[in-house]
PDB file of C-alpha atoms and ligand atoms in Angstrom:
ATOM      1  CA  UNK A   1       0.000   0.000   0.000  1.00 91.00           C
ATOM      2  CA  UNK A   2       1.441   3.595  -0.997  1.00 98.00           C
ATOM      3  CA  UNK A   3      -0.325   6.376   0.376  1.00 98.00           C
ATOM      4  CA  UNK A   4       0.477  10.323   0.552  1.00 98.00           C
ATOM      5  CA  UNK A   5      -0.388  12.099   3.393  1.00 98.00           C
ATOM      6  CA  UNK A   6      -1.347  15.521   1.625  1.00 98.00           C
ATOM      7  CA  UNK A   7      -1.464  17.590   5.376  1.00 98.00           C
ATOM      8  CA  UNK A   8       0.718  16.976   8.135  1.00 98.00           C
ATOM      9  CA  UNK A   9       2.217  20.449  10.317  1.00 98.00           C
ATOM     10  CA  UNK A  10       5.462  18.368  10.890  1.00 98.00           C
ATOM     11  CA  UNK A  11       7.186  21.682  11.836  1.00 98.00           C
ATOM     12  CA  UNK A  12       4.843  21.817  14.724  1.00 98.00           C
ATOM     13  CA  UNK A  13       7.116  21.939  18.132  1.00 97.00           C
ATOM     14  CA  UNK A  14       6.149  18.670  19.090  1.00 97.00           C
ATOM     15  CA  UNK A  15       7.504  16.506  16.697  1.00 97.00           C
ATOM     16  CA  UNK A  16      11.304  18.624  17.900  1.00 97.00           C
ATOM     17  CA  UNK A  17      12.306  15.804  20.043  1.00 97.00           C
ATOM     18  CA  UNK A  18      11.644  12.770  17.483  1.00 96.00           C
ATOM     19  CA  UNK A  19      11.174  13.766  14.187  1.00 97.00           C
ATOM     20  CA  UNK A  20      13.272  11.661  12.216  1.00 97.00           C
ATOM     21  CA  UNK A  21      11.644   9.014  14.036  1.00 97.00           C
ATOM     22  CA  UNK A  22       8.079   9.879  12.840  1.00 97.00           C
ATOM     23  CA  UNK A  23       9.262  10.206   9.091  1.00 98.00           C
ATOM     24  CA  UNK A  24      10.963   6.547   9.449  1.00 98.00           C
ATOM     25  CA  UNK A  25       7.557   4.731  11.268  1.00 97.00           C
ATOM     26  CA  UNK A  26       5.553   6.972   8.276  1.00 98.00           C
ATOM     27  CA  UNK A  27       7.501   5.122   5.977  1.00 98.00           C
ATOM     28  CA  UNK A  28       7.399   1.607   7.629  1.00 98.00           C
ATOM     29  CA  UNK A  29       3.438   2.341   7.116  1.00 97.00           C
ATOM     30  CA  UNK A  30       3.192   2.839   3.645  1.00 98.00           C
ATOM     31  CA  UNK A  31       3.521   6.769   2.941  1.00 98.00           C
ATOM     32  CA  UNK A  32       5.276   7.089  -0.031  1.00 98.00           C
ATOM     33  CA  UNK A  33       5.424  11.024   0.251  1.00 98.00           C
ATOM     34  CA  UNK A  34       3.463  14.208   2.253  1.00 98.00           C
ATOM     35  CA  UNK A  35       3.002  16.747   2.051  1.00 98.00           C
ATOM     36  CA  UNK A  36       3.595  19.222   4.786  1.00 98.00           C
ATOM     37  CA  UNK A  37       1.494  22.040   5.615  1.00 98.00           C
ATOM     38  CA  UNK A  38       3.141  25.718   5.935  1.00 98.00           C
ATOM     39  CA  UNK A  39       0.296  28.073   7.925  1.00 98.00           C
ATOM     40  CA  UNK A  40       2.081  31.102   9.041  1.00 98.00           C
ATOM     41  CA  UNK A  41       4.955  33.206   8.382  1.00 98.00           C
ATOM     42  CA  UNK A  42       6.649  31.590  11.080  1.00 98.00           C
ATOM     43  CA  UNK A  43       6.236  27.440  10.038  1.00 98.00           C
ATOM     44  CA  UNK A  44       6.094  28.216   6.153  1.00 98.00           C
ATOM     45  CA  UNK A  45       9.732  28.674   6.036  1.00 98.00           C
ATOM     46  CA  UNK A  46      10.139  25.738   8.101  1.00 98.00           C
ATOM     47  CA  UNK A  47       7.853  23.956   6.061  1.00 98.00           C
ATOM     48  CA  UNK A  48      10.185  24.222   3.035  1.00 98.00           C
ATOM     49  CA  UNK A  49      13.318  23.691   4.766  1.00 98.00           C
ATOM     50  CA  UNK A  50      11.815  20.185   5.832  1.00 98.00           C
ATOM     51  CA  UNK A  51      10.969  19.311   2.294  1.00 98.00           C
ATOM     52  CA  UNK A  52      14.476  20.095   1.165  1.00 98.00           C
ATOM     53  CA  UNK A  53      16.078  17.989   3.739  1.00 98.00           C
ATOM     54  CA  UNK A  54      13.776  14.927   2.366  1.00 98.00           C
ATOM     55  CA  UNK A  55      13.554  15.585  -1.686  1.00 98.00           C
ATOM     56  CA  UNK A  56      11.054  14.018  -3.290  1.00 98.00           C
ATOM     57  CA  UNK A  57       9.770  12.366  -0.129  1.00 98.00           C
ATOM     58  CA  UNK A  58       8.531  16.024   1.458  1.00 98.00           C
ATOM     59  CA  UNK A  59       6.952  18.802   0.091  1.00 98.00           C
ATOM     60  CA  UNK A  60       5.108  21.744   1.689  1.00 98.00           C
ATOM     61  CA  UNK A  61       3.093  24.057   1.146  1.00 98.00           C
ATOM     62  CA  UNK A  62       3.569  28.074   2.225  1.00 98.00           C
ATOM     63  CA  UNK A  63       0.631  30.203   3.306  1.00 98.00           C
ATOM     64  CA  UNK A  64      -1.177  31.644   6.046  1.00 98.00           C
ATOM     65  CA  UNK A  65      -3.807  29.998   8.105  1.00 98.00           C
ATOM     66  CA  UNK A  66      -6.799  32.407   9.022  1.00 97.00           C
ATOM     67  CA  UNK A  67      -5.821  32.329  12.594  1.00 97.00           C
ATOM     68  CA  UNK A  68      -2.608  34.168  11.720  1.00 97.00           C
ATOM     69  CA  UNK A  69      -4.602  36.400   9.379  1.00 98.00           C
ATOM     70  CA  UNK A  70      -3.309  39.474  10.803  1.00 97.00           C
ATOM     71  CA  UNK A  71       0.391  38.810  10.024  1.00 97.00           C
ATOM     72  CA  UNK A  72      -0.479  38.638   6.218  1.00 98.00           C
ATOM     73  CA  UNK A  73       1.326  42.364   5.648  1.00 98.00           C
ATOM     74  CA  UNK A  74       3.047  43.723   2.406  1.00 98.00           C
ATOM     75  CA  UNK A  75       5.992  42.270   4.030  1.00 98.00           C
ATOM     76  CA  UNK A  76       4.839  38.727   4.556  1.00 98.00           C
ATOM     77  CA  UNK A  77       2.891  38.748   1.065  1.00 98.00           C
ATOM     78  CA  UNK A  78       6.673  39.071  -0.420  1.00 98.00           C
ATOM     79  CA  UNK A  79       8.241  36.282   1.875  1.00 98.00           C
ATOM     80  CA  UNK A  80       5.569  34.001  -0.020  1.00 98.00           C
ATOM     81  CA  UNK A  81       6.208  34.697  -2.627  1.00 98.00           C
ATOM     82  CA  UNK A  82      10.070  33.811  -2.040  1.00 98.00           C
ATOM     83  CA  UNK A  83       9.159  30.498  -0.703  1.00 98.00           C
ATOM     84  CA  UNK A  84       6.634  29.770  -3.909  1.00 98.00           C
ATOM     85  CA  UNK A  85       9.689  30.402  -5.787  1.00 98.00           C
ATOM     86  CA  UNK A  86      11.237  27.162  -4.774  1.00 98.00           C
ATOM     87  CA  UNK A  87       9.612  24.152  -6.586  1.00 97.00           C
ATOM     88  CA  UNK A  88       9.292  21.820  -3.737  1.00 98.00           C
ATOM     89  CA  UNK A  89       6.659  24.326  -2.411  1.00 98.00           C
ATOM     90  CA  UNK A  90       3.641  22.744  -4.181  1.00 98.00           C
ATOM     91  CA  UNK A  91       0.411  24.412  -2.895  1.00 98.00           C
ATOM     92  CA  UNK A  92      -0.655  27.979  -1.567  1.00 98.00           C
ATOM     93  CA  UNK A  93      -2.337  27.621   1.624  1.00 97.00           C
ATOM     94  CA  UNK A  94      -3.208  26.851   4.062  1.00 98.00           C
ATOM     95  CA  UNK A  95      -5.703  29.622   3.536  1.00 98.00           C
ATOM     96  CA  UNK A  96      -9.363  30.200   3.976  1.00 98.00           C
ATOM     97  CA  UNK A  97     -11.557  31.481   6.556  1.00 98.00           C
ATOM     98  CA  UNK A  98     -12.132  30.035  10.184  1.00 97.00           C
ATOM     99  CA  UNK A  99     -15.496  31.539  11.871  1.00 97.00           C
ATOM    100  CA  UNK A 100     -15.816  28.739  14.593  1.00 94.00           C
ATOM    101  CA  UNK A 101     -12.525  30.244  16.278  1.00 90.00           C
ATOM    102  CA  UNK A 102     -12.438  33.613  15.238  1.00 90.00           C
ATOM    103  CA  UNK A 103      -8.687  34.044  16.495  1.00 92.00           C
ATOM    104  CA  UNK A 104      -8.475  37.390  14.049  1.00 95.00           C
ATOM    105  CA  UNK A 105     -11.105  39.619  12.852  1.00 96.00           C
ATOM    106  CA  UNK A 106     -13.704  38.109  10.093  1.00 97.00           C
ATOM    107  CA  UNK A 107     -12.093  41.251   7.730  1.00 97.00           C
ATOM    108  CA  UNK A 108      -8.478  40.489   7.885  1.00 97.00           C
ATOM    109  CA  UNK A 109      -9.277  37.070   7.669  1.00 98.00           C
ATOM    110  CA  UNK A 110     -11.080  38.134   4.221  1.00 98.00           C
ATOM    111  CA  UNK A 111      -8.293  40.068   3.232  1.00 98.00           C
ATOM    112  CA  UNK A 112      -5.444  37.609   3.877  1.00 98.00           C
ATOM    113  CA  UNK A 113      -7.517  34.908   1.931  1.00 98.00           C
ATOM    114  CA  UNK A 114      -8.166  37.163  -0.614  1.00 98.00           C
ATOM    115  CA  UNK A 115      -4.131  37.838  -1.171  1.00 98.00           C
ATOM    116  CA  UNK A 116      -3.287  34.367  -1.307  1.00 98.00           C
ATOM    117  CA  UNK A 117      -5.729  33.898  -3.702  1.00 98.00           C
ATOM    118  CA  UNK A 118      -4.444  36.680  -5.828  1.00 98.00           C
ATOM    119  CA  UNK A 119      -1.086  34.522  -5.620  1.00 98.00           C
ATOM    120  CA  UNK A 120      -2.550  31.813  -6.884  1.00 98.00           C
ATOM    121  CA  UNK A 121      -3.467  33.303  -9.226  1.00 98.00           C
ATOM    122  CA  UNK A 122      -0.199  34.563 -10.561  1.00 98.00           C
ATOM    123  CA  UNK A 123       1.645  31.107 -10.198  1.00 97.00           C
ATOM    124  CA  UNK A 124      -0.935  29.141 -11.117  1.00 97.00           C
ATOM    125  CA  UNK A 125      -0.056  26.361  -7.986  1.00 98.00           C
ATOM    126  CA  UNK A 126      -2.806  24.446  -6.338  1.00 98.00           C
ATOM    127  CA  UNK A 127      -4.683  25.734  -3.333  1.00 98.00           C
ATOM    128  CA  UNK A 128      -4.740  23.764   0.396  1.00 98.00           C
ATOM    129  CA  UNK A 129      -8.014  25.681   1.899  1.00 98.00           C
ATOM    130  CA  UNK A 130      -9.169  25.356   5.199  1.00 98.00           C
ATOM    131  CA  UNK A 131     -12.958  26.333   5.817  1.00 97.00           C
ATOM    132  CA  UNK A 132     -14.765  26.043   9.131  1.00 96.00           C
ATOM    133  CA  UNK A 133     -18.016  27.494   9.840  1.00 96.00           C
ATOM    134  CA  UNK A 134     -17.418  30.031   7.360  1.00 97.00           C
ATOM    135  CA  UNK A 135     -18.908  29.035   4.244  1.00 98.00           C
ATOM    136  CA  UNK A 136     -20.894  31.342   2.912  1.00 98.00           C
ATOM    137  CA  UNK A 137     -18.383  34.139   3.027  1.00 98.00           C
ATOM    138  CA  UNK A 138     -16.194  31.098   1.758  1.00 98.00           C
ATOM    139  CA  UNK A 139     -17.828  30.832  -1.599  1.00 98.00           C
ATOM    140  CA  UNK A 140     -18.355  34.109  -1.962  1.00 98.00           C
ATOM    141  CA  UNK A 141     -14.546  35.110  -1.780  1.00 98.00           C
ATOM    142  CA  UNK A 142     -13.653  31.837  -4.328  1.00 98.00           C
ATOM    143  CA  UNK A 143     -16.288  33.294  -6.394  1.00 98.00           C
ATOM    144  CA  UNK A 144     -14.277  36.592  -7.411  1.00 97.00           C
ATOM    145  CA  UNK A 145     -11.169  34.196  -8.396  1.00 98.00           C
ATOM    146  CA  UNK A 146     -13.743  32.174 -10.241  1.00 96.00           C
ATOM    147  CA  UNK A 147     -11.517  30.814 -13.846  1.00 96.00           C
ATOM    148  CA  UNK A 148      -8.353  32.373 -12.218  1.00 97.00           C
ATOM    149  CA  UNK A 149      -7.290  29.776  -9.831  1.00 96.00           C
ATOM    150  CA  UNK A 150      -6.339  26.438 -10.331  1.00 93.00           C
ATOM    151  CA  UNK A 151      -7.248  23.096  -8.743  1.00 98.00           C
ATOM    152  CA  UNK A 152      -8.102  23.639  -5.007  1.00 98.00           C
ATOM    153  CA  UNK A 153      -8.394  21.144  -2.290  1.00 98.00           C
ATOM    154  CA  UNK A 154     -10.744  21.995   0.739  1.00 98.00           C
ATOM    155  CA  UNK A 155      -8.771  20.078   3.396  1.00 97.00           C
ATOM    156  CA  UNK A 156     -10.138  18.470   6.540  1.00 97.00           C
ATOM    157  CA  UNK A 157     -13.731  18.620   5.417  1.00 97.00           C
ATOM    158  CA  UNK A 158     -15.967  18.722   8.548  1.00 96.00           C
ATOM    159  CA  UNK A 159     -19.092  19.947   6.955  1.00 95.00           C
ATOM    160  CA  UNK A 160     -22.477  19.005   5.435  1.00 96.00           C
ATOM    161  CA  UNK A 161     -23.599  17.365   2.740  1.00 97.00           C
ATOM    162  CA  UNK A 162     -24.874  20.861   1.126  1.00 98.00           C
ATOM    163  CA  UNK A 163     -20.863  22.334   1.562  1.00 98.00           C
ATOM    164  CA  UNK A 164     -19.589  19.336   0.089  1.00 98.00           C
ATOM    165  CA  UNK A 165     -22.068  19.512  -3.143  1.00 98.00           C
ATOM    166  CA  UNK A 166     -20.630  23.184  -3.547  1.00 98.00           C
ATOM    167  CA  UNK A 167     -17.105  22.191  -3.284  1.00 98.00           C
ATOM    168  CA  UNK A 168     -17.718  19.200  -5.617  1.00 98.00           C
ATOM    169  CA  UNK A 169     -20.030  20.830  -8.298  1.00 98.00           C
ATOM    170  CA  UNK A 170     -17.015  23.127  -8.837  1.00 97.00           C
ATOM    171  CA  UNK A 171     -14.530  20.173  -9.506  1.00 97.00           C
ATOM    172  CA  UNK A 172     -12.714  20.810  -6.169  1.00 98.00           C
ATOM    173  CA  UNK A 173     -10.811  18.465  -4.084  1.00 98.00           C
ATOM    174  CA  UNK A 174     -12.047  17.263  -0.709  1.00 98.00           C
ATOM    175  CA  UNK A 175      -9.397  15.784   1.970  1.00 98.00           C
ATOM    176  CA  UNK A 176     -10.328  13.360   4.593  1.00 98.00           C
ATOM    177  CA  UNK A 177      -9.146  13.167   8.077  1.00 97.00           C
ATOM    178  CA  UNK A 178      -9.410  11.172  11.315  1.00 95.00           C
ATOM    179  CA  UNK A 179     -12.257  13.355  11.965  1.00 95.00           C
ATOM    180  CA  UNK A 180     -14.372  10.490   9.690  1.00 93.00           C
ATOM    181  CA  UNK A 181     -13.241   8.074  12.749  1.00 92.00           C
ATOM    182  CA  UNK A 182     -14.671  10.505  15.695  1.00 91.00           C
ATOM    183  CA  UNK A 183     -18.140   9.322  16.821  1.00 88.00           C
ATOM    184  CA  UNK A 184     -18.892  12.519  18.749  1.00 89.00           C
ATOM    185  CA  UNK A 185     -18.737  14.558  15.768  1.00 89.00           C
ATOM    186  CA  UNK A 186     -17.694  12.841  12.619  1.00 91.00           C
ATOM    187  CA  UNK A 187     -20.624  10.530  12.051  1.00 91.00           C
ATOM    188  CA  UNK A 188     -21.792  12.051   9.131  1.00 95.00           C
ATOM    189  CA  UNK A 189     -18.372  11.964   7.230  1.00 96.00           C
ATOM    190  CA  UNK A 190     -19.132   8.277   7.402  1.00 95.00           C
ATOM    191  CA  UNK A 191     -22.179   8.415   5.232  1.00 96.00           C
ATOM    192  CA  UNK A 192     -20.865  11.704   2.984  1.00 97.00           C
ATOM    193  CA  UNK A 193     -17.565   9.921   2.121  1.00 97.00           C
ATOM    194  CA  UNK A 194     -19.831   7.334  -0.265  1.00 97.00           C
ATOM    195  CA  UNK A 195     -20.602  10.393  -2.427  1.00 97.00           C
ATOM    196  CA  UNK A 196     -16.941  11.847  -3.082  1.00 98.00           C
ATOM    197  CA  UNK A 197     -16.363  10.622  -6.618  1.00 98.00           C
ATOM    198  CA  UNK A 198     -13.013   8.912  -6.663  1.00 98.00           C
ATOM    199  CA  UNK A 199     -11.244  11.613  -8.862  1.00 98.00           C
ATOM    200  CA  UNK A 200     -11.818  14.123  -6.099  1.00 98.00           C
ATOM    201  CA  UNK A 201     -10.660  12.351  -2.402  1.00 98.00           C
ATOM    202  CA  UNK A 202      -7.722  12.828  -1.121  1.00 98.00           C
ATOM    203  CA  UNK A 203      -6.400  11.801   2.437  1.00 98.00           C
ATOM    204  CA  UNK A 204      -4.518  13.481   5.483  1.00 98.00           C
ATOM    205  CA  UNK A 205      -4.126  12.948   8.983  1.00 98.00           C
ATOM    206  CA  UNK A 206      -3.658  16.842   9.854  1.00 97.00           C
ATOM    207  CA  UNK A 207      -1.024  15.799  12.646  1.00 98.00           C
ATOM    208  CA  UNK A 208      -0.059  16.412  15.317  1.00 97.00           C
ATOM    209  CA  UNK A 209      -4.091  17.478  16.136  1.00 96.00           C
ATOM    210  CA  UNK A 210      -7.249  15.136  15.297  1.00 95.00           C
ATOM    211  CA  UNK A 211      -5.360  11.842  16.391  1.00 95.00           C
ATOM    212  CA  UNK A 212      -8.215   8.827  14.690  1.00 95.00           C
ATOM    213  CA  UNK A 213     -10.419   7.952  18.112  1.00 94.00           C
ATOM    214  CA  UNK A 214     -10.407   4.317  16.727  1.00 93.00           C
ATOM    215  CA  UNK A 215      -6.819   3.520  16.552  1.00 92.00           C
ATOM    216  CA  UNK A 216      -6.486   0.427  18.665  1.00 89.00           C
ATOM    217  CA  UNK A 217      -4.732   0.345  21.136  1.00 87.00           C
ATOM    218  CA  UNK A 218      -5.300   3.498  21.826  1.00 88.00           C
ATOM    219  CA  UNK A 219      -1.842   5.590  21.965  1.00 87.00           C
ATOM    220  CA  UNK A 220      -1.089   6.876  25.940  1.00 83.00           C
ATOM    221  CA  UNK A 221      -0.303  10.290  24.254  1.00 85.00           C
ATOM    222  CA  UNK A 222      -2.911  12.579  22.129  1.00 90.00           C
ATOM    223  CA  UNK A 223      -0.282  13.722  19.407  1.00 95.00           C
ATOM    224  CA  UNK A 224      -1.177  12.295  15.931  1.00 97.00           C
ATOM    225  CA  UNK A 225       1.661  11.431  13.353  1.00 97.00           C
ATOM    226  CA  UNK A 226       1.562  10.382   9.546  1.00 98.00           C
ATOM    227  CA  UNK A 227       1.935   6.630  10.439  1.00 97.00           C
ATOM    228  CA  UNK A 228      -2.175   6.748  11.285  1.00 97.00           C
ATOM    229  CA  UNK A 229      -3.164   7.602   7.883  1.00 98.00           C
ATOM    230  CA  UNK A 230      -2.757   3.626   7.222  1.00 97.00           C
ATOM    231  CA  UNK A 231      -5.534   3.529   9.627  1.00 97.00           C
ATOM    232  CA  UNK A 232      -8.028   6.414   8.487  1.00 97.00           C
ATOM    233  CA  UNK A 233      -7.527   4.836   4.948  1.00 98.00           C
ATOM    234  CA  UNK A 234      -9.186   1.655   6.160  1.00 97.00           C
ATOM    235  CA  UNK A 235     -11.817   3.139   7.719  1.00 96.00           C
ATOM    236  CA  UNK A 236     -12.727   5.394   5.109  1.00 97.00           C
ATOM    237  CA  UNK A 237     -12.481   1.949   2.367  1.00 98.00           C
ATOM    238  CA  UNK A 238     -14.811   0.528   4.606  1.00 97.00           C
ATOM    239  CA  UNK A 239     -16.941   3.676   4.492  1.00 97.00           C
ATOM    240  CA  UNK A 240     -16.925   3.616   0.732  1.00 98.00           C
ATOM    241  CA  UNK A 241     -17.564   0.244   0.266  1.00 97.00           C
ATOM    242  CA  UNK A 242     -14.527  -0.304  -1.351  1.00 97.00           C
ATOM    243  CA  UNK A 243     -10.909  -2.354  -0.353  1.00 97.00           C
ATOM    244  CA  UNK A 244      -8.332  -0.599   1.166  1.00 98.00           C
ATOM    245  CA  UNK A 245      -6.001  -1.249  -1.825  1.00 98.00           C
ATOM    246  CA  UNK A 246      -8.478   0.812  -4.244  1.00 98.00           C
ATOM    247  CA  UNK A 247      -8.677   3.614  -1.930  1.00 98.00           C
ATOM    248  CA  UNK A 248      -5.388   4.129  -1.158  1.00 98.00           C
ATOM    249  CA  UNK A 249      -4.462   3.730  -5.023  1.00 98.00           C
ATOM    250  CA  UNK A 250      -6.845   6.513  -6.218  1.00 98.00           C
ATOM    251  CA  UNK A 251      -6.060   8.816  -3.157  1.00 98.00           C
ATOM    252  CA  UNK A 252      -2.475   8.315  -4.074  1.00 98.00           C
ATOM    253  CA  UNK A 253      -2.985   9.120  -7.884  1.00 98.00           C
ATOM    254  CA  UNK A 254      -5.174  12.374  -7.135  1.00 98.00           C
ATOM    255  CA  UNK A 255      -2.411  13.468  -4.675  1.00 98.00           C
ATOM    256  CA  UNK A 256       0.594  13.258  -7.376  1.00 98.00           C
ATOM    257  CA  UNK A 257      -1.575  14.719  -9.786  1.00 98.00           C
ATOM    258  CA  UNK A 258      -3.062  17.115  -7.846  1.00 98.00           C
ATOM    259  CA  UNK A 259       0.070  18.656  -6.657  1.00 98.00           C
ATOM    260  CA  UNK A 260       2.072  17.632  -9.356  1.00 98.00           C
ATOM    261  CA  UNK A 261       4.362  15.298  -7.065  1.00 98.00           C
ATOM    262  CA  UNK A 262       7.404  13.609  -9.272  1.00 93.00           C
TER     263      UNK A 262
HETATM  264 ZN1   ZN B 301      -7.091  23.534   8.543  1.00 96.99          ZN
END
C-alpha cells in the first residue's frame, strides 16, 4: 500500500524531540510522500526547509492559516512569494476562513484569503483551503477568483452534505481526516464519504491534532503522526464500500496529480 499524506504540520514543536523518528515509522506504514502544511509566516519557512532535507519524499506548502490572518502584511505577502519560488513548495495555503474560532477579525481574515488567492493566481499552484463554519463568506470570496485559480483542495472537510455539493459541483478536491473516525462529531463523514467521486478524495491525517479515536490500542499520548493515515484509509475503504487497496491507489494518484508530485 502507498499512500500520501497531503497535510501533516510536521514543523509543529512537538515533533522537535523525534522527528526523524516519525518520518521513518511513516515510511514503515506505507507513505510514499506528504506533504507538509506551511500556515504562518513563522512554520512556512520551516515547512520548506523540511521538504528540502527529504527531496522528493517532502513537500510543503507556504501560506497563512486564518488564525494568523493578521500577520499577512506587504511584508509577509513578499516572503511568499520567495518560498513559492522554490519548486518543492507545491500548494498555496493553508488559507481560507475560520469563523468557529475567530482568532483574528472576520475582515483580515477576508483580506489575507483574498491575497493568497491573488497569488494563486499569478503562479498558477494548487490551493490547500481550510474552511470552518465560514462558508458562505467562503464561496463568496472563491467566487471573485472564479476561472483564475487552479485546482483547489478543501482540506479536513468537517461539513455538510450541502458544503460538500458546492465544493464538488465546482470540480474541487475534498481531503479526509481522522475526523471520519470521531463518533462525537464525525458521524456524518461516514455516510458523505460514499458520495466523493473517486477523482476528487484525497487523504490526510492533519497531525499532530485530530489523532483517529479508533486507533487500537489506543496511543497513551494525544499527538497524531503520519503513520495513522494507514488507519483512516481503512476506515474510510470501509466507508466507501470499497478495499483498502483501491482507496489508497486513487487517493495516491489524485495526490501526485493534484500537486504535481514527481
Ligand atoms: Zn485547517
Amino acid at each position: 500500500m502507498q499512500l500520501i499524506d497531503i497535510g501533516a504540520n510536521l514543523t509543529h514543536d512537538s515533533f522537535d524531540p523525534d522527528r526523524d523518528a516519525v518520518l521513518q515509522r511513516a515510511r514503515d506504514a506505507g507513505i510514499v510522500q506528504m506533504v507538509i502544511t506551511g500556515a504562518s509566516r513563522e512554520h512556512s519557512p520551516k515547512a520548506l526547509a523540511l521538504a528540502q532535507a527529504h527531496p522528493g519524499f517532502l513537500f510543503a506548502t507556504a501560506g497563512v492559516h486564518p488564525h494568523h490572518a493578521l500577520e499577512y502584511t506587504d511584508e509577509c505577502d513578499a516572503e511568499m512569494r520567495t518560498l513559492h519560488a522554490h519548486p518543492q513548495v507545491v500548494a498555496v495555503g493553508e488559507c481560507g476562513l475560520d469563523y468557529f474560532r475567530d482568532f483574528s477579525p472576520r475582515p483580515a481574515q477576508r483580506k489575507a484569503f483574498e491575497r493568497q488567492l491573488q497569488l494563486a493566481s499569478e503562479n498558477g499552484k494548487p490551493l490547500f483551503l481550510h474552511q470552518r463554519d465560514a462558508h458562505a463568506d467562503f464561496m463568496a470570496v472563491m467566487k471573485n477568483f472564479e476561472g483564475r485559480i487552479g485546482p483547489a483542495v478543501v482540506h479536513c472537510f468537517t461539513g455538510t452534505r450541502e458544503e460538500m455539493f458546492d465544493y464538488l459541483d465546482r470540480d474541487w478536491h475534498i481531503g479526509i481526516t481522522g475526523w471520519l473516525c470521531d463518533e462525537r462529531r464525525g458521524l456524518h463523514l461516514r455516510e458523505l464519504v460514499k458520495s466523493i467521486p473517486a477523482n476528487r478524495l484525497m487523504i490526510e491525517t492533519d497531525a499532530p491534532y485530530l489523532l483517529p479515536r479508533t486507533v487500537k490500542p489506543k496511543p497513551s499520548h494525544h499527538r497524531n503522526e503520519p503513520r495513522y493515515l494507514a488507519h483512516i484509509v481503512e476506515e474510510l475503504a470501509r466507508d466507501r464500500g470499497e478495499d483498502v487497496a483501491t482507496t489508497a491507489a486513487i487517493t495516491t494518484a489524485n495526490a501526485r496529480e493534484f500537486f504535481r508530485l514527481p
